[in-house]
Coordinates of C-alpha atoms and ligand atoms in Angstrom, one line a residue:
Chain A
M121 CA -71.6 13.6 91.7
A122 CA -74.8 15.4 91.8
I123 CA -75.5 15.0 95.5
K124 CA -77.9 17.6 96.7
R125 CA -78.5 16.6 100.3
Y126 CA -76.9 14.6 103.0
H127 CA -79.4 13.4 105.7
Y128 CA -78.6 11.9 109.1
A129 CA -81.3 9.4 109.9
R130 CA -82.2 9.1 113.6
D131 CA -83.9 5.7 113.3
V132 CA -84.9 3.1 110.8
E133 CA -88.3 4.6 110.1
E134 CA -86.8 7.9 109.1
A135 CA -84.1 6.2 107.0
L136 CA -86.8 4.1 105.2
S137 CA -89.2 7.0 104.6
L138 CA -86.4 9.2 103.2
L139 CA -85.2 6.3 101.0
L140 CA -88.7 5.7 99.7
A141 CA -89.3 9.4 99.2
Y142 CA -86.3 9.7 96.9
E143 CA -87.9 7.1 94.6
G144 CA -84.6 5.6 93.4
R145 CA -82.6 8.8 93.6
G146 CA -81.5 8.3 97.2
A147 CA -78.9 5.9 98.7
L148 CA -78.3 4.7 102.2
V149 CA -74.8 5.4 103.5
A150 CA -73.4 3.2 106.3
G151 CA -69.6 3.4 106.4
G152 CA -69.9 4.8 102.9
V153 CA -66.7 3.2 101.6
D154 CA -68.5 1.5 98.7
V155 CA -70.9 4.4 98.1
A156 CA -67.9 6.7 97.8
R157 CA -66.3 4.5 95.3
G158 CA -69.2 4.1 92.9
L159 CA -72.1 6.3 93.2
P160 CA -74.7 6.0 90.4
G161 CA -75.2 9.3 88.6
E162 CA -78.9 9.5 89.4
I163 CA -78.4 9.7 93.2
E164 CA -79.3 13.0 94.7
G165 CA -79.7 12.3 98.3
L166 CA -77.5 10.4 100.8
I167 CA -79.1 9.0 103.9
D168 CA -76.5 8.3 106.7
I169 CA -77.7 5.5 108.9
T170 CA -74.8 5.2 111.3
A171 CA -76.8 7.1 114.0
A172 CA -80.0 5.2 113.4
G173 CA -79.5 2.8 116.3
L174 CA -78.4 -0.2 114.3
S175 CA -74.9 -0.7 115.7
G176 CA -75.5 -3.1 118.6
I177 CA -73.9 -6.4 119.0
S178 CA -75.6 -8.9 121.4
R179 CA -75.9 -12.6 122.4
E180 CA -79.3 -14.2 122.5
G181 CA -78.7 -17.6 124.0
G182 CA -75.9 -19.2 121.8
R183 CA -76.9 -16.9 118.9
L184 CA -75.1 -13.7 118.0
V185 CA -77.0 -10.7 116.7
V186 CA -75.1 -8.0 114.9
G187 CA -76.6 -4.6 113.9
A188 CA -76.2 -3.6 110.3
T189 CA -74.1 -0.6 111.1
A190 CA -71.7 -2.3 113.5
T191 CA -68.3 -1.6 112.1
L192 CA -66.0 -4.4 111.1
E193 CA -63.4 -3.4 113.6
G194 CA -66.1 -3.1 116.3
I195 CA -67.1 -6.6 115.5
R196 CA -63.5 -7.9 115.4
T197 CA -62.8 -6.5 118.9
S198 CA -66.2 -7.2 120.5
R199 CA -66.3 -9.4 123.5
E200 CA -69.6 -11.0 122.4
V201 CA -68.1 -11.8 119.0
K202 CA -65.0 -13.3 120.6
A203 CA -67.3 -15.5 122.7
Y204 CA -69.3 -16.7 119.7
M205 CA -68.1 -19.9 118.0
G206 CA -64.6 -19.6 119.4
G207 CA -64.1 -16.2 118.0
F208 CA -64.5 -17.3 114.4
L209 CA -66.1 -14.1 113.1
S210 CA -63.5 -12.0 114.9
E211 CA -60.8 -14.0 113.1
V212 CA -62.6 -13.4 109.7
M213 CA -62.7 -9.7 110.3
G214 CA -59.0 -9.7 111.0
H215 CA -58.6 -10.8 107.3
V216 CA -60.7 -8.0 106.0
A217 CA -58.7 -5.0 104.6
T218 CA -57.0 -2.9 107.2
L219 CA -57.8 -1.1 110.4
S220 CA -58.5 2.3 108.9
L221 CA -61.0 0.7 106.5
R222 CA -62.6 -1.5 109.2
N223 CA -63.1 1.5 111.4
M224 CA -65.6 2.8 108.8
A225 CA -66.9 -0.2 106.9
T226 CA -70.0 -2.0 108.3
L227 CA -71.4 -5.5 108.3
G228 CA -74.6 -4.4 106.6
G229 CA -72.6 -2.6 103.9
A230 CA -70.6 -5.8 103.3
V231 CA -73.8 -7.9 103.1
V232 CA -75.6 -5.5 100.7
S233 CA -72.5 -4.8 98.5
A234 CA -71.8 -8.5 98.4
H235 CA -68.6 -8.2 96.5
P236 CA -67.8 -11.6 94.9
W237 CA -64.2 -11.3 96.0
A238 CA -65.1 -10.5 99.6
D239 CA -64.5 -12.7 102.7
I240 CA -67.5 -11.7 104.7
P241 CA -70.2 -13.4 102.5
T242 CA -68.2 -16.6 102.5
A243 CA -68.2 -16.7 106.3
L244 CA -71.8 -15.7 106.6
I245 CA -73.0 -18.3 104.2
A246 CA -71.1 -21.0 105.9
L247 CA -72.5 -19.9 109.3
G248 CA -76.0 -19.9 108.0
A249 CA -76.4 -16.2 108.8
E250 CA -79.9 -14.7 108.5
A251 CA -80.5 -11.1 107.3
V252 CA -83.3 -9.1 108.7
W253 CA -84.6 -6.0 106.9
R254 CA -87.4 -3.6 107.0
N255 CA -89.4 -2.5 103.9
E256 CA -92.5 -0.4 103.4
E257 CA -94.9 -3.2 104.5
R258 CA -93.1 -5.3 107.1
T259 CA -90.0 -6.8 108.6
E260 CA -88.6 -9.6 106.5
R261 CA -85.9 -12.2 107.1
A262 CA -84.0 -14.7 105.0
P263 CA -80.7 -16.6 105.1
V264 CA -78.0 -14.6 103.5
E265 CA -77.4 -17.5 101.1
E266 CA -81.0 -17.3 100.0
L267 CA -81.0 -13.5 99.8
Y268 CA -78.2 -13.7 97.2
A269 CA -80.3 -16.0 95.0
R270 CA -82.9 -13.2 94.9
P271 CA -82.7 -9.7 93.2
F272 CA -81.2 -8.4 96.5
R273 CA -79.9 -5.1 95.1
A274 CA -83.5 -4.2 94.1
I275 CA -84.7 -5.2 97.5
F276 CA -82.3 -2.9 99.2
R277 CA -83.2 0.0 97.0
R278 CA -86.5 0.0 99.0
A279 CA -85.5 -1.5 102.3
V280 CA -83.1 -1.1 105.3
L281 CA -81.1 -4.1 106.4
T282 CA -81.3 -3.9 110.2
E283 CA -79.4 -6.9 111.6
I284 CA -77.6 -10.1 110.9
R285 CA -78.5 -13.1 113.1
L286 CA -76.0 -15.9 113.5
P287 CA -77.2 -19.3 114.7
A288 CA -75.6 -21.3 117.5
W289 CA -73.8 -24.4 116.2
D290 CA -72.5 -27.3 118.3
G291 CA -69.1 -27.5 116.7
A292 CA -66.4 -25.2 115.3
F293 CA -65.6 -23.1 112.2
A294 CA -62.4 -22.1 110.5
F295 CA -61.6 -19.6 107.7
E296 CA -58.8 -19.6 105.2
K297 CA -57.9 -16.9 102.7
L298 CA -55.2 -16.8 100.1
S299 CA -54.1 -13.3 99.0
R300 CA -50.9 -11.7 97.7
N301 CA -50.4 -9.7 100.9
A302 CA -52.0 -9.2 104.2
G303 CA -54.1 -6.2 103.1
D304 CA -55.2 -7.4 99.7
I305 CA -58.4 -9.0 98.7
A306 CA -58.7 -12.8 98.4
L307 CA -57.5 -14.8 95.4
V308 CA -59.8 -17.5 96.9
N309 CA -61.2 -18.1 100.3
C310 CA -63.2 -20.7 102.3
A311 CA -65.1 -21.2 105.5
C312 CA -65.7 -24.7 106.9
G313 CA -67.6 -25.9 110.0
L314 CA -67.9 -29.3 111.7
G315 CA -69.8 -30.9 114.5
L316 CA -69.4 -34.4 115.9
D317 CA -72.0 -36.8 117.2
A318 CA -71.7 -38.9 120.4
E319 CA -69.6 -41.5 118.6
G320 CA -67.2 -39.0 117.3
K321 CA -68.5 -39.1 113.7
I322 CA -69.2 -35.9 111.8
A323 CA -72.8 -34.9 112.6
W324 CA -72.9 -31.9 110.3
A325 CA -70.5 -30.0 108.0
R326 CA -70.7 -26.6 106.3
V327 CA -68.4 -25.8 103.5
A328 CA -68.4 -22.5 101.5
V329 CA -65.9 -21.3 99.0
G330 CA -65.7 -17.7 97.7
A331 CA -63.7 -15.3 95.5
T332 CA -63.5 -18.0 92.9
P333 CA -63.9 -15.2 91.5
Y334 CA -67.6 -15.6 91.9
R335 CA -69.6 -14.9 95.1
A336 CA -69.3 -17.5 97.7
E337 CA -71.5 -20.6 97.5
R338 CA -72.0 -23.6 99.7
L339 CA -70.7 -26.9 98.4
V340 CA -73.4 -29.2 99.6
A341 CA -71.9 -32.3 97.9
V342 CA -68.8 -31.8 100.1
E343 CA -70.9 -31.4 103.2
E344 CA -72.6 -34.7 102.4
L345 CA -69.4 -36.4 101.8
L346 CA -68.2 -35.4 105.3
A347 CA -71.4 -36.2 107.2
G348 CA -71.3 -39.5 109.0
E349 CA -67.6 -40.0 108.5
V350 CA -64.9 -40.2 111.2
P351 CA -62.5 -37.2 111.0
S352 CA -59.1 -38.1 109.5
E353 CA -56.4 -36.5 107.5
A354 CA -57.4 -38.6 104.5
L355 CA -61.0 -37.4 104.8
W356 CA -60.0 -33.7 104.8
E357 CA -57.8 -34.4 101.7
E358 CA -60.7 -36.1 99.9
A359 CA -63.1 -33.3 100.8
G360 CA -60.6 -30.7 99.5
H361 CA -60.4 -32.5 96.1
R362 CA -64.2 -32.8 96.0
A363 CA -64.5 -29.1 96.7
A364 CA -62.2 -28.3 93.8
A365 CA -64.3 -30.4 91.5
E366 CA -67.6 -28.9 92.7
A367 CA -66.7 -25.2 92.9
R368 CA -67.5 -22.9 90.1
V369 CA -64.1 -21.3 89.2
G370 CA -63.1 -18.7 86.7
D371 CA -60.3 -16.4 85.5
D372 CA -59.8 -12.8 86.5
M373 CA -56.9 -10.3 86.6
R374 CA -55.8 -11.9 89.9
A375 CA -55.7 -15.6 89.2
S376 CA -56.7 -18.2 86.7
A377 CA -59.4 -20.8 87.0
E378 CA -56.7 -23.5 86.8
W379 CA -54.8 -22.0 89.7
R380 CA -57.9 -21.6 91.8
R381 CA -58.8 -25.2 91.2
A382 CA -55.3 -26.2 92.2
V383 CA -55.4 -24.4 95.5
I384 CA -59.0 -25.0 96.7
P385 CA -58.0 -28.5 98.0
V386 CA -55.3 -26.9 100.1
I387 CA -57.4 -24.2 101.7
V388 CA -60.4 -26.5 102.3
R389 CA -58.1 -29.1 103.9
R390 CA -56.5 -26.5 106.1
A391 CA -59.9 -25.1 107.2
L392 CA -61.3 -28.6 107.9
E393 CA -58.1 -29.6 109.8
R394 CA -58.4 -26.5 112.0
A395 CA -62.1 -26.9 112.6
G396 CA -61.6 -30.6 113.3
R397 CA -58.9 -29.9 115.8
A398 CA -61.2 -27.3 117.5
V399 CA -64.2 -29.6 117.8
M400 CA -62.1 -32.5 119.0
G401 CA -60.4 -30.2 121.5
D402 CA -63.9 -29.5 122.8
R403 CA -64.5 -33.1 123.9
Chain B
M31 CA -74.1 23.3 100.2
M32 CA -74.5 22.5 103.9
K33 CA -72.8 23.7 107.1
I34 CA -71.1 21.4 109.6
Y35 CA -69.4 21.9 112.8
F36 CA -66.4 19.7 113.9
E37 CA -63.2 19.8 115.7
L38 CA -60.0 19.9 113.6
N39 CA -56.7 19.4 115.5
G40 CA -58.3 20.7 118.6
E41 CA -59.8 23.8 117.0
P42 CA -63.5 24.3 116.4
V43 CA -64.4 24.5 112.7
Y44 CA -67.7 25.7 111.3
T45 CA -67.7 25.3 107.5
E46 CA -69.6 24.9 104.4
I47 CA -69.3 21.6 102.5
K48 CA -70.8 20.0 99.5
P49 CA -73.1 17.2 100.6
G50 CA -71.3 14.6 98.4
E51 CA -67.7 15.7 99.0
M52 CA -65.0 13.6 100.6
L53 CA -63.3 14.4 103.8
L54 CA -59.9 14.3 102.0
D55 CA -61.0 17.2 99.8
L56 CA -62.5 19.2 102.6
L57 CA -59.3 18.9 104.8
R58 CA -57.0 19.9 101.9
R59 CA -59.3 22.9 101.2
L60 CA -58.9 23.8 104.8
G61 CA -55.1 23.8 104.3
M62 CA -54.3 20.4 105.8
K63 CA -52.0 19.5 103.0
S64 CA -50.4 16.6 104.9
V65 CA -53.5 14.7 103.9
K66 CA -52.5 13.1 100.6
E67 CA -54.4 11.6 97.7
G68 CA -52.7 8.4 96.6
C69 CA -55.4 6.2 95.1
R70 CA -58.8 7.4 96.2
T71 CA -59.9 3.8 96.3
G72 CA -59.0 2.9 99.9
E73 CA -55.8 1.0 99.0
C74 CA -52.8 3.1 99.9
G75 CA -53.4 4.8 103.2
A76 CA -51.9 8.2 102.2
C77 CA -55.1 9.9 103.1
T78 CA -55.3 8.5 106.6
V79 CA -56.6 10.9 109.4
L80 CA -57.9 10.2 112.8
L81 CA -61.6 10.4 113.6
D82 CA -62.2 10.5 117.3
G83 CA -58.6 9.1 117.7
K84 CA -59.1 6.2 115.3
P85 CA -57.5 5.9 111.8
I86 CA -59.8 6.2 108.9
R87 CA -59.3 6.7 105.1
S88 CA -60.4 10.2 104.3
C89 CA -60.7 9.5 100.6
L90 CA -63.7 7.1 101.2
T91 CA -65.2 9.1 104.1
F92 CA -67.9 11.6 103.3
A93 CA -67.0 15.0 104.7
A94 CA -70.5 15.1 106.2
K95 CA -69.4 12.3 108.6
A96 CA -67.0 14.7 110.4
K97 CA -70.0 16.5 111.8
G98 CA -69.7 16.7 115.6
H99 CA -66.5 14.6 115.6
R100 CA -62.8 15.2 116.3
I101 CA -60.5 15.0 113.3
T102 CA -56.8 14.9 113.7
T103 CA -54.3 15.3 110.8
L104 CA -50.5 15.4 111.0
E105 CA -50.7 19.2 111.4
G106 CA -52.3 18.5 114.8
L107 CA -49.4 16.4 116.0
G108 CA -46.4 18.7 115.3
T109 CA -45.1 21.6 113.2
P110 CA -41.7 22.1 111.6
E111 CA -40.7 24.3 114.5
D112 CA -42.1 22.0 117.1
P113 CA -42.1 18.5 115.6
H114 CA -43.8 15.5 117.3
P115 CA -41.4 12.9 118.6
L116 CA -42.7 10.5 116.0
Q117 CA -41.7 13.0 113.3
E118 CA -38.3 13.4 114.9
A119 CA -37.9 9.6 115.0
F120 CA -38.8 9.3 111.3
L121 CA -36.2 11.9 110.4
E122 CA -33.6 10.3 112.6
A123 CA -34.2 6.8 111.3
G124 CA -34.1 8.0 107.7
A125 CA -37.7 6.7 107.3
V126 CA -38.7 9.6 105.0
Q127 CA -37.8 9.6 101.3
C128 CA -40.4 11.3 99.1
G129 CA -42.6 11.7 102.2
F130 CA -45.9 11.1 100.5
C131 CA -46.7 8.1 102.8
T132 CA -45.3 9.7 105.9
P133 CA -48.3 11.6 107.3
G134 CA -50.4 8.4 107.1
M135 CA -47.6 6.3 108.5
I136 CA -47.2 8.6 111.5
L137 CA -50.9 8.8 112.2
V138 CA -51.3 5.0 112.3
A139 CA -48.1 4.7 114.4
Y140 CA -49.5 7.4 116.8
H141 CA -52.7 5.4 117.1
L142 CA -50.7 2.2 117.8
L143 CA -48.6 3.8 120.5
S144 CA -51.6 5.4 122.1
H145 CA -52.8 2.0 123.2
N146 CA -49.6 -0.1 123.0
P147 CA -46.5 1.8 124.0
D148 CA -44.3 -1.3 123.7
P149 CA -45.1 -2.9 120.4
S150 CA -43.1 -5.7 118.9
P151 CA -41.7 -5.2 115.4
D152 CA -44.5 -7.5 114.1
E153 CA -47.1 -5.4 115.8
V154 CA -45.6 -2.3 114.2
R155 CA -45.7 -4.1 110.8
A156 CA -49.3 -5.1 111.3
A157 CA -50.2 -1.5 112.3
I158 CA -48.7 0.0 109.1
S159 CA -49.7 -2.9 106.8
G160 CA -52.5 -0.8 105.3
N161 CA -50.1 2.1 104.4
L162 CA -48.1 1.7 101.2
C163 CA -44.6 3.2 100.9
R164 CA -43.1 3.1 97.4
C165 CA -39.7 4.3 98.5
T166 CA -38.3 3.0 101.8
G167 CA -38.9 -0.7 101.9
Y168 CA -40.5 -0.2 105.3
V169 CA -37.5 -1.3 107.4
K170 CA -36.6 2.2 108.5
I171 CA -40.3 3.1 109.1
V172 CA -40.5 0.2 111.5
D173 CA -37.2 1.3 113.2
A174 CA -38.6 4.8 113.5
V175 CA -41.8 3.7 115.2
L176 CA -39.9 1.4 117.6
T177 CA -37.5 4.4 118.4
A178 CA -40.5 6.7 119.1
A179 CA -42.1 4.0 121.3
R180 CA -38.9 3.7 123.3
W181 CA -38.8 7.5 123.7
K182 CA -42.4 7.4 124.9
R183 CA -41.6 4.7 127.5
E184 CA -38.6 6.7 128.6
G185 CA -40.9 9.8 129.2
K186 CA -39.2 11.7 126.4
W187 CA -42.5 12.7 124.7
R188 CA -42.5 16.2 126.2
K189 CA -46.2 16.7 126.0
E190 CA -49.0 14.3 125.1
R191 CA -50.7 15.7 122.1
Ligands
FAD285 C1 -60.1 -1.0 100.0 C2 -61.1 -2.0 100.3 C3 -60.6 -3.3 100.7 C4 -61.6 -4.3 101.1 N1 -61.1 -5.5 101.5 C5 -62.0 -6.5 101.8 C6 -61.5 -7.7 102.3 O1 -60.3 -8.0 102.3 N2 -62.5 -8.7 102.6 C7 -63.8 -8.4 102.5 O2 -64.6 -9.3 102.9 N3 -64.3 -7.2 102.2 C8 -63.4 -6.2 101.8 N4 -63.8 -5.0 101.4 C9 -65.3 -4.8 101.3 C10 -65.8 -4.2 102.5 O3 -66.1 -5.1 103.5 C11 -67.1 -3.4 102.2 O4 -66.8 -2.5 101.2 C12 -67.7 -2.6 103.4 O5 -68.0 -3.5 104.4 C13 -68.9 -1.8 103.0 O6 -69.4 -1.3 104.1 P1 -69.9 0.2 104.2 O7 -70.6 0.3 105.5 O8 -68.8 1.1 104.0 O9 -70.9 0.2 103.0 P2 -71.6 1.5 102.3 O10 -70.6 2.0 101.3 O11 -72.1 2.4 103.3 O12 -72.8 0.7 101.6 C14 -72.6 -0.3 100.6 C15 -73.9 -0.5 99.9 O13 -74.9 -1.0 100.7 C16 -76.0 -0.2 100.9 N5 -76.3 -0.3 102.4 C17 -75.4 0.0 103.4 N6 -76.0 -0.3 104.6 C18 -77.3 -0.7 104.3 C19 -78.3 -1.1 105.1 N7 -78.3 -1.2 106.4 N8 -79.5 -1.5 104.5 C20 -79.6 -1.4 103.1 N9 -78.6 -1.0 102.3 C21 -77.4 -0.7 102.9 C22 -75.5 1.2 100.4 O14 -76.6 1.9 100.0 C23 -74.6 0.8 99.3 O15 -75.3 0.4 98.2 C24 -62.9 -4.0 101.0 C25 -63.4 -2.7 100.7 C26 -62.5 -1.7 100.3 C27 -63.0 -0.4 99.9
FES286 S1 -56.0 8.0 98.8 FE1 -57.2 7.1 100.4 S2 -56.4 5.1 100.6 FE2 -55.3 5.9 98.9
FES287 S1 -41.3 7.8 101.4 FE1 -42.1 7.8 99.4 S2 -43.9 6.6 99.5 FE2 -43.0 6.4 101.5

């Protein structure tokens, strides 16, 4: 590594102006666990943003706002996070790596790295999370799902992600991950959410499947299949099979496309079952 | 090169570092050879140290991040002459074979017992789940942590370090 300087940015403005001044030869460092593992050779300056005032976690009405440099363990144990959507995000963080990694790794780092095998993008996409970032001209925002459809790596070479905003949903979410052991990354994962209308029918559904081994995507056809229906075991089963048919799956060193297609119905059914039980328990 | 100040095992350290170097390399250069390099990719836990009392992976932590913080390595817990009760418990239980994973195991166990002096076996397993041992099969490591926890509850940890 040809790193010449390590800066400690005191606020977003300083981080951004340093980043821009390096003209592609600087990199932001949050927890740094990904930066440490794969630093491009041209990088000369590291800009640490963990003291730039971006670590807050707060509730705004039913919404949850998480600063980009909040650590994954800080999120997992936060009272605000536990109070949001029945502690769903806290549960997701419990599936991510291990304590000594979560003590360093940040939510912003996870969003920008966007590892296809990761759990966090799956959960954020299902939740309809919105990313907020600051570039040279202005503050911009977009749903995380939409951000991933853009050249987001290029965006964050010239911008600082400042926070992730999670909307309030009238309903419940559940997350499922299959992996070889508790500390390992996912072979496949999914996040599902459900809300009911006054008659007990499904008012809305959110279904995202990730680590397929491609980055998480929403399965809108499955969401549409669920909407308007009455919750039942048979419906979860049907949705699971539809999810397997809709999801883009592939082979990698961890699992085959065939295996992934065979287990997607199981994890989607489990997640829908749990989300379903949670919303019906609410009534 | 840049200079940073931090606290290492209770002692002030003012030292030169390379701006891109990892905490693992800095600590070993400073003589803390309990900090092991297993994988350098964050998977094994052999490089675990405590930053302000919390376990982190020093192989993926820039040394510059130690600036102004407290770092604890196994050397800060006990010495061969005056071992920490966790070290004694590991020896007594036969939880050490090659010993490569042991410093990391003891530090995560120390962190666990600092906020939960009466863990269940499952809580111990969860706490050490990010630390790989290729020798013991984990059973004796869990026994050792449970023994050290009992000693702690019985007031046998002579001094809190
Ligand atoms: C061993 C290991 C196991 C893992 N297991 C899991 C798992 O089980 N599930 C899962 O979901 N994830 C897992 N991860 C991924 C993990 O969540 C991310 O690596 C981590 O969150 C990155 O955060 P960081 O703060 O360390 O990022 P950094 O390394 O600091 O940054 C990552 C990238 O984002 C950029 N960046 C960081 N912050 C900002 C910002 N605010 N604005 C703009 N750019 C920014 C950096 O420049 C860099 O390019 C694992 C990672 C490792 C190393
Ligand atoms: S050497 Fe750091 S986790 Fe393996
Ligand atoms: S004792 Fe050898 S790796 Fe654990």
